Coordinates of C-alpha atoms in Angstrom, one line a residue:
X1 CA 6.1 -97.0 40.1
X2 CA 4.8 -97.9 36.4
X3 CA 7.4 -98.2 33.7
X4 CA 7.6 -99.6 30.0
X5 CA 10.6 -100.4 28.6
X6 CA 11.7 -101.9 25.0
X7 CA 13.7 -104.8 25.0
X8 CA 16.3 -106.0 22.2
X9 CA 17.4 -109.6 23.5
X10 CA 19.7 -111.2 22.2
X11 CA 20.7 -114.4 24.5
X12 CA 24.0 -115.7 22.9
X13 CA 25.4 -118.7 24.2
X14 CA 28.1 -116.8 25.8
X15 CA 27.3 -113.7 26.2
X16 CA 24.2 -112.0 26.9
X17 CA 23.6 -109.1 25.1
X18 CA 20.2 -106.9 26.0
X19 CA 19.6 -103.4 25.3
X20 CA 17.1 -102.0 27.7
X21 CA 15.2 -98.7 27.5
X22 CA 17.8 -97.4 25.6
X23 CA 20.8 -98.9 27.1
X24 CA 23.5 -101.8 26.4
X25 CA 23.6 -104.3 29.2
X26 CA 26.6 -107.0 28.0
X27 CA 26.8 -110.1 30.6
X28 CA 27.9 -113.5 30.8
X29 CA 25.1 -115.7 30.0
X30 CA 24.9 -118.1 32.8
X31 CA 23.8 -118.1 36.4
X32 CA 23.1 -120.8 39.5
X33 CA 20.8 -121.7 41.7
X34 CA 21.3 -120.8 45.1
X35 CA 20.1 -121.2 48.5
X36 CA 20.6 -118.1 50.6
X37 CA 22.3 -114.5 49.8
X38 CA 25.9 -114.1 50.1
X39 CA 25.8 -111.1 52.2
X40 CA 25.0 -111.6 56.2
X41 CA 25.6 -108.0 57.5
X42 CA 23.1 -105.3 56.4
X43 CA 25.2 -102.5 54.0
X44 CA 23.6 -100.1 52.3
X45 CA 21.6 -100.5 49.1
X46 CA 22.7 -97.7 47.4
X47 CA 25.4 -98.9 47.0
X48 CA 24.8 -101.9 44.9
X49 CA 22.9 -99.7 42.4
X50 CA 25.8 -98.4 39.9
X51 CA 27.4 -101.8 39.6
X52 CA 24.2 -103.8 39.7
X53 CA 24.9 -106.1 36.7
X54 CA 27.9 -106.9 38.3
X55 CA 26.6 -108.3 41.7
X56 CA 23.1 -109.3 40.2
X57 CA 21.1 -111.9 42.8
X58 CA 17.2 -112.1 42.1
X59 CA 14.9 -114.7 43.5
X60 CA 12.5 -115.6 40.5
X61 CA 9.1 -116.7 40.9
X62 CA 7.4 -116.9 37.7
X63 CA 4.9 -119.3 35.3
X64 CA 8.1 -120.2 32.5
X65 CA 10.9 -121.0 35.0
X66 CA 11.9 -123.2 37.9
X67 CA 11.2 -120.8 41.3
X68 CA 14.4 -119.7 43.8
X69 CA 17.1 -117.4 44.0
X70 CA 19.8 -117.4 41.1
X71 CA 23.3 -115.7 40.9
X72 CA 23.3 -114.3 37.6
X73 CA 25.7 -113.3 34.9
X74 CA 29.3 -111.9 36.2
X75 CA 28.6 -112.4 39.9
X76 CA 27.8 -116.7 39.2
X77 CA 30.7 -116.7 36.8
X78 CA 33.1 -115.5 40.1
X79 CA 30.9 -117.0 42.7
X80 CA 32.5 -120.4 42.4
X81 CA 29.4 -122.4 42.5
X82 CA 28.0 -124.5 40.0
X83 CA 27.1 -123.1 36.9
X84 CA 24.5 -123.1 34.2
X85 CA 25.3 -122.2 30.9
X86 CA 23.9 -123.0 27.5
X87 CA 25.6 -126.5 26.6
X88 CA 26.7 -125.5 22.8
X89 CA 25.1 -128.0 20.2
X90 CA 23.0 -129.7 22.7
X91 CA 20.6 -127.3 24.4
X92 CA 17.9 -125.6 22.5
X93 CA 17.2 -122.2 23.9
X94 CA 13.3 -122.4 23.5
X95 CA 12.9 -124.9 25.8
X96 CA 15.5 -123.7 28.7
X97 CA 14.9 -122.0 32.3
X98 CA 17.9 -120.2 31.7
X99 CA 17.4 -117.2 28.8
X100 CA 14.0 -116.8 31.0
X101 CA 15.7 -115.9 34.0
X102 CA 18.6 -114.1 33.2
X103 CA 16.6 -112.0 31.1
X104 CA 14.2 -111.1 34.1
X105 CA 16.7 -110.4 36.1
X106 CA 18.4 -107.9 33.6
X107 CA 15.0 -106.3 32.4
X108 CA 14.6 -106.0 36.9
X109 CA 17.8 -105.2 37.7
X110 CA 17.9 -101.8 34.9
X111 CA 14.3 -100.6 36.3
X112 CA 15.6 -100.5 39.9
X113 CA 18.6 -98.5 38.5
X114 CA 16.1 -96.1 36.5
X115 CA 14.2 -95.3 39.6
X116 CA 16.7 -94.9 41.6
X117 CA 18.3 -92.2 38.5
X118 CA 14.8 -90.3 38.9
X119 CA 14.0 -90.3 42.1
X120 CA 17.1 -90.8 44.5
X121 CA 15.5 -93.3 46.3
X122 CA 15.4 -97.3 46.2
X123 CA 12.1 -98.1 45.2
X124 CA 9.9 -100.5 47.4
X125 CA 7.9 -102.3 44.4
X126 CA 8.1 -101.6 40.5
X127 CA 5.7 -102.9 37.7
X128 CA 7.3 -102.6 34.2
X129 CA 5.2 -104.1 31.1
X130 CA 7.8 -105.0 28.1
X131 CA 7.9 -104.8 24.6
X132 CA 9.9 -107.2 23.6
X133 CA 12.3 -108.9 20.4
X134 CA 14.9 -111.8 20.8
X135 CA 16.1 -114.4 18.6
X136 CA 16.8 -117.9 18.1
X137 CA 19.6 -119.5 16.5
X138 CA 18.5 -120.2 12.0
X139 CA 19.2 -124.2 13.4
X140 CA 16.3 -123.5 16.1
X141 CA 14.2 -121.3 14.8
X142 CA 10.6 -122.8 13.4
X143 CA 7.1 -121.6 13.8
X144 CA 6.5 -123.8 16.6
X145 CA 9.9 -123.3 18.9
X146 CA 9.6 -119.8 17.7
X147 CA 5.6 -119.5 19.4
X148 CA 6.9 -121.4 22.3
X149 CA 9.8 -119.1 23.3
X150 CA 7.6 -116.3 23.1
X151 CA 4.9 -118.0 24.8
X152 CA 7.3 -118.5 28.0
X153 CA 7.7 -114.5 28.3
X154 CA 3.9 -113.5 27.4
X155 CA 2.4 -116.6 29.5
X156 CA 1.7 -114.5 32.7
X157 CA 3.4 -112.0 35.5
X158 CA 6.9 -112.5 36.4
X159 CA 7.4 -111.5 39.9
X160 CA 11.4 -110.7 40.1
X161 CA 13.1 -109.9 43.8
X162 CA 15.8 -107.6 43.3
X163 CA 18.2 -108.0 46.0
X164 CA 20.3 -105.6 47.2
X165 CA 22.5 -107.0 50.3
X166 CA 19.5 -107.8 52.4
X167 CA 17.3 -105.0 51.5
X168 CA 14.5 -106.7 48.8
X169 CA 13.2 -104.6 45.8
X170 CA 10.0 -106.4 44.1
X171 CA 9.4 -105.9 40.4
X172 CA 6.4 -107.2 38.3
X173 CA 7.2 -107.8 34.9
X174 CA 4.4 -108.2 32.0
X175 CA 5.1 -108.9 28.7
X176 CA 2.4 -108.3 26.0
X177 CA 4.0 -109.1 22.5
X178 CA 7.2 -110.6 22.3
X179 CA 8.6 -111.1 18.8
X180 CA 10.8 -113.9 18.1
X181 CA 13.2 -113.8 15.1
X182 CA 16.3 -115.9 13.4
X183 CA 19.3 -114.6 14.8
X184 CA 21.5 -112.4 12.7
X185 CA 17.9 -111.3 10.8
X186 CA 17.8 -108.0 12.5
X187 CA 21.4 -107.0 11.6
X188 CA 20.0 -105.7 8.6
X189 CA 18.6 -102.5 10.9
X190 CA 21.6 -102.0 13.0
X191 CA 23.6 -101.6 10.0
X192 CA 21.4 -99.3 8.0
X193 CA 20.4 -97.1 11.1
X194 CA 21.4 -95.4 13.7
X195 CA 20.0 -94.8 17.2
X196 CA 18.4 -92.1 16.3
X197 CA 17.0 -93.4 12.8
X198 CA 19.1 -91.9 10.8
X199 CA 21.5 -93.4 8.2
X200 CA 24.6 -95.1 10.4
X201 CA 28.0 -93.6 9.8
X202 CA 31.1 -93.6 11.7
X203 CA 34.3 -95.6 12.1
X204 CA 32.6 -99.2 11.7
X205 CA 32.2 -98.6 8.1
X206 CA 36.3 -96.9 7.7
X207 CA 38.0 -100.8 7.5
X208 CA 35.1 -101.2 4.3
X209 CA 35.2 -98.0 2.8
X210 CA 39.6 -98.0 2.5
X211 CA 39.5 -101.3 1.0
X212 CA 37.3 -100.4 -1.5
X213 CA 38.2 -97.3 -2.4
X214 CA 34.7 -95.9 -1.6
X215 CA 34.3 -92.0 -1.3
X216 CA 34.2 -90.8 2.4
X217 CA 30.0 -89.6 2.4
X218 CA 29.3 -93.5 2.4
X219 CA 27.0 -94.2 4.8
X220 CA 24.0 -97.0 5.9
X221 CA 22.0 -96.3 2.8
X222 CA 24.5 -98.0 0.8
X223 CA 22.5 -101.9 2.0
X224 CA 19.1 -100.8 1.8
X225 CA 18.9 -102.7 -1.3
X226 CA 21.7 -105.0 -0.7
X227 CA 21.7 -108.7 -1.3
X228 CA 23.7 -109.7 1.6
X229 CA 25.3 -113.4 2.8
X230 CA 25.4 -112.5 6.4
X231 CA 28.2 -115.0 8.5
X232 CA 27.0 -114.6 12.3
X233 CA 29.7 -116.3 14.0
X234 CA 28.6 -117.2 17.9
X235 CA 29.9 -119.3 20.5
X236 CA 28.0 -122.2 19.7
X237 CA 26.4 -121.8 16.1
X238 CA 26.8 -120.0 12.8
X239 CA 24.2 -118.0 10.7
X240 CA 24.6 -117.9 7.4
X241 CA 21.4 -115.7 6.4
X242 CA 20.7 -114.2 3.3
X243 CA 19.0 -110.5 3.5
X244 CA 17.8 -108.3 0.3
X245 CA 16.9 -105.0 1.4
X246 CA 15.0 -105.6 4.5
X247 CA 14.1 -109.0 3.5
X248 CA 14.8 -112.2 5.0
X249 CA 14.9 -114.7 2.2
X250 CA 13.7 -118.0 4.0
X251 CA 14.8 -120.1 1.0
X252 CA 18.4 -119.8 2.0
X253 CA 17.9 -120.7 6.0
X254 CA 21.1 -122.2 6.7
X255 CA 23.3 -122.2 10.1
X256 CA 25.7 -124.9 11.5
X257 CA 27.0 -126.3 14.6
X258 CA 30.4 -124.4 14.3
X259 CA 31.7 -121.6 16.4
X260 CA 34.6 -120.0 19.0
X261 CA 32.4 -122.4 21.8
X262 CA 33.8 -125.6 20.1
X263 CA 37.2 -124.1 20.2
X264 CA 37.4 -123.1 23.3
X265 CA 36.2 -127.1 24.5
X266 CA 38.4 -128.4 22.4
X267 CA 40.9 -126.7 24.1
X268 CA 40.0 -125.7 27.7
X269 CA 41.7 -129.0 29.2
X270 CA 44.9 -128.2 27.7
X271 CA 44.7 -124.6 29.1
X272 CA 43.6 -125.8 32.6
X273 CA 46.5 -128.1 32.3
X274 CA 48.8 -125.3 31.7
X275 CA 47.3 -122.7 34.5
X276 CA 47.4 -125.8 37.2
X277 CA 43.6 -126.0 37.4
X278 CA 41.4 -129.2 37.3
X279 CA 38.8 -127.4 36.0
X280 CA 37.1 -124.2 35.1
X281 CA 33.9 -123.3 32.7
X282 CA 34.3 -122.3 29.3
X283 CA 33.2 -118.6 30.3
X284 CA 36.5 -118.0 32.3
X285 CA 38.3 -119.1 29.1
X286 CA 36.8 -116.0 27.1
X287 CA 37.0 -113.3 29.9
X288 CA 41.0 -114.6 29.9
X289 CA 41.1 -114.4 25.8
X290 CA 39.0 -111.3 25.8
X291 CA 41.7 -109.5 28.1
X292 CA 44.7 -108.9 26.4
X293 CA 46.1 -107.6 30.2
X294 CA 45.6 -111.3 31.6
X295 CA 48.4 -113.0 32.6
X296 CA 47.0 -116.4 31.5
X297 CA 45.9 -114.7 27.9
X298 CA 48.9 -116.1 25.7
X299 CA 48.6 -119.1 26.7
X300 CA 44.8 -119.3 26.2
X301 CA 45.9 -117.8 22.4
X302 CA 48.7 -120.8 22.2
X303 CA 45.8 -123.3 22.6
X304 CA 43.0 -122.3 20.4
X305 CA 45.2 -121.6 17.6
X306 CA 44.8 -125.3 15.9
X307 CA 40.9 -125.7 17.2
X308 CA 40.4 -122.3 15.8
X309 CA 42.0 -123.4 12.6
X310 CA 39.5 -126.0 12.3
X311 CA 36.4 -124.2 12.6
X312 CA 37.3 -121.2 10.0
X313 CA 37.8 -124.3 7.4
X314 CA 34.5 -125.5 8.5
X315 CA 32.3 -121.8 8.2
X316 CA 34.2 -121.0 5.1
X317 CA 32.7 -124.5 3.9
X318 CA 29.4 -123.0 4.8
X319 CA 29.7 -120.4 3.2
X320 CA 31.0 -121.3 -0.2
X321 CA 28.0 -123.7 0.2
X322 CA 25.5 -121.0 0.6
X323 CA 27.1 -119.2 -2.3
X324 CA 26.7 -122.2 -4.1
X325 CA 22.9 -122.1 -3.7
X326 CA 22.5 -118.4 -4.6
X327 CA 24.7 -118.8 -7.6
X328 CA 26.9 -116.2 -5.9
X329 CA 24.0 -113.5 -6.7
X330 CA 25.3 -111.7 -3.6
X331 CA 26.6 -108.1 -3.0
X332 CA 28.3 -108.4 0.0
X333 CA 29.6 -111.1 3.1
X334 CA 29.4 -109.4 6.0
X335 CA 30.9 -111.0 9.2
X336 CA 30.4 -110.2 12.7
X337 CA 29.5 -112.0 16.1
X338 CA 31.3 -113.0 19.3
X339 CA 33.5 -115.4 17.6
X340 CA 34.6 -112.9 14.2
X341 CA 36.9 -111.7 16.7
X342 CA 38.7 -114.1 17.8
X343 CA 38.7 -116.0 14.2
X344 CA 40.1 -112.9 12.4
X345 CA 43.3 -113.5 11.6
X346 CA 43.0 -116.7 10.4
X347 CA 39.3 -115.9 8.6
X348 CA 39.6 -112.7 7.2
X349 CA 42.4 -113.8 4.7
X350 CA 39.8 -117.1 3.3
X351 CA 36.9 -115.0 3.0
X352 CA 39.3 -111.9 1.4
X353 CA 40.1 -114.4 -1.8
X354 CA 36.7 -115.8 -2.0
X355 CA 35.2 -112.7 -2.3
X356 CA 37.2 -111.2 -4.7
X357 CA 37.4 -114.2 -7.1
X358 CA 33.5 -113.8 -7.0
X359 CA 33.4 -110.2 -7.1
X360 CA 31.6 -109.8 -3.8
X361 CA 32.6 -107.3 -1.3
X362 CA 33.1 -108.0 2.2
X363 CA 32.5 -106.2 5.4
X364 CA 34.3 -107.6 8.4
X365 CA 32.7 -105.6 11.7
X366 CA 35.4 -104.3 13.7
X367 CA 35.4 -105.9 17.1
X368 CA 34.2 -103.1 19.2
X369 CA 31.2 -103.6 17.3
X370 CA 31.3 -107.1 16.2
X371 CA 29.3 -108.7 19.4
X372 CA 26.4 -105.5 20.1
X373 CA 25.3 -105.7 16.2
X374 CA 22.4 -108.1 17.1
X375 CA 21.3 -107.1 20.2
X376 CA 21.3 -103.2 18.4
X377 CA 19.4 -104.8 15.6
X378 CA 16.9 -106.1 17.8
X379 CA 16.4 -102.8 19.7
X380 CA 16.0 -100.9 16.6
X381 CA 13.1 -104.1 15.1
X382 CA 11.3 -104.0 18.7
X383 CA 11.0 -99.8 18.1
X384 CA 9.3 -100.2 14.5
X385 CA 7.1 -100.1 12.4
X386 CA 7.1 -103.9 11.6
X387 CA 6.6 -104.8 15.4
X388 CA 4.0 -102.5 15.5
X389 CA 1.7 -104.4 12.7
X390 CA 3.0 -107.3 14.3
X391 CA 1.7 -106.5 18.2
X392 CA -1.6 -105.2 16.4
X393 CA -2.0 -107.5 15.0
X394 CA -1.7 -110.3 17.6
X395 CA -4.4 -108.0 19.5
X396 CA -7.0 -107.9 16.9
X397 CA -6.6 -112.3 16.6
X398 CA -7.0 -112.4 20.5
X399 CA -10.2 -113.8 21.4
X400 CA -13.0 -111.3 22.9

């Protein structure tokens, strides 16, 4: 079976965001090598399919990334081996094994689900062909680190073995145009349109809208010709783009080495201490903060509070900075990203009084929305216009 999805990618540092064919895949971004499967005894592989994310083992043989099997996203975060994870501040994503593989292995994993949706049956082989757009961080992103990242999708067939229990599913995976962009870039798009291209409304705007007084018809069209000092807060980095309509204004590339990621290492060996564990990855730390139900989650609150404190006064440093440079020609802040949420409380209140004295508005996303924005951005750039001159581009330069 033939299919061809599009791809928005967006490989955070702690979470891995994708939405494929239409659908929002959200992960842990890390996985491990391995040397064998973890099941013995044959079960059935229908059964794996509706949870597949969730127990997601794929051997990887491809051109851009060490061969073997890998545990990836939830299932190596509870496995208890070893993991690999994006090393915050250190690691530059171009250049790593890991956003190759977990992103076959998603982009594998949904196509053996969709065949299975159509035709009640687990599928012997599938070859999908991808259209694809990620993003690197504003720190990372250049002409060259940009060319290679795409080059490591585009440079040849990935051959992906979906495993479910000991029944093997192959999948070929092509990509011919992969578009890399600076992260937070293609928020512009989610926050204009919806899925279905027309102008976003809904509940994400209501926060905005009540604080401003703005009439109740407001809708996406209000930014499409916004100047806009967007604060993309991850795990590991901070964006601090600046967008004008659907413009990316290179003059004001700026991001820094701030984030929730320093906060949580800062304090993860205080919050061991407390739980009675010598160790345990930074990734556990935010499934316990992002479960209000966990019975370790007030204590993981107790000890970010101060390294949390730290790294608000650092972005809102940033920021005034970047506001400095525009000469505070800017409409609105808008702040979203894994780490908006947990930074809220203490964030929201800096940014409230700088924006006002300034006479900017600001738009904090809620958090139900705060971590899908890019990946949704990216979907909705992969599915237009602009990636189409792009990808033509790119095929009219190749050589005959």
């Amino acid at each position: 079976m033939n299919y061809h999805f599009f791809v928005g990618n967006d490989n955070g540092n702690s979470e891995h965001d994708l939405v494929i064919d239409g659908k929002l895949v959200q992960q842990p971004n890390v996985n491990c090598r391995v040397d064998e499967l973890p099941w013995r005894e044959e079960q059935v592989p229908e059964s794996f399919i509706k949870s597949l994310q969730d127990q997601l083992v794929v051997t990887i043989d491809s051109p851009s990334a060490r061969p073997g099997m890998y545990y990836v996203g939830k299932f190596a975060l509870e496995s208890g081996e070893i993991i690999d994870n994006i090393q915050i501040g250190i690691d530059s994503k171009s250049d790593m094994d890991l956003p190759v593989v977990n992103t076959l292995a998603q982009i594998a994993a949904a196509a053996v689900q969709k065949a299975y949706e159509e035709e009640k049956l687990v599928p012997a082989q599938l070859d999908i062909e991808v259209d694809m757009a990620t993003a690197l961080p504003v720190t990372q992103h250049t002409d060259e680190t940009s060319a290679r990242f795409e080059r490591r999708f585009t440079n040849g067939k990935h051959h992906v073995t979906v495993h479910l229990g000991t029944h093997r599913v192959a999948v070929n995976i092509v990509f011919p145009f992969v578009k890399v962009v600076p992260e937070a870039t293609p928020v512009i798009f989610t926050l204009q349109k919806d899925g279905a291209g027309n102008w976003r409304e809904g509940e994400i705007f209501d926060e905005f809208t009540a604080s401003y007084g703005i009439e109740k018809k407001f809708n996406g069209s209000f930014f499409k010709d916004k100047r806009i000092l967007h604060v993309d807060i991850g795990d590991g980095s901070t964006e601090y783009p600046i967008t004008e309509g659907n413009r990316f204004l290179r003059q004001f590339v700026h991001g820094s080495h701030h984030g929730a990621g320093y906060a949580i290492e800062e304090a993860l060996q205080e919050f061991n201490r407390l739980i009675h564990l010598p160790d345990s990855p930074r990734q556990f730390f935010s499934d316990v903060l992002k479960n209000p139900k966990h019975k370790y989650h007030a204590r993981a609150l107790k000890t970010l509070r101060r390294p949390l404190e730290s790294q608000v006064k650092q972005i809102v440093q940033h920021v005034k900075k970047q506001l400095t440079k525009a000469r505070n020609e800017i409409d609105l802040i808008c702040v979203y990203g894994g780490g908006s949420i947990l930074m809220r409380t203490i964030l929201y209140p800096y940014l409230k009084e700088l924006c006002d004295e300034r006479e900017i508005k600001l738009l904090y996303i809620p958090a139900d929305h705060a971590v899908e924005l890019n990946a949704m951005g990216l979907d909705a750039f992969v599915r237009g216009k602009i990636y189409d001159a792009l990808k033509n581009k790119a095929e009219q330069e190749q050589p005959a």
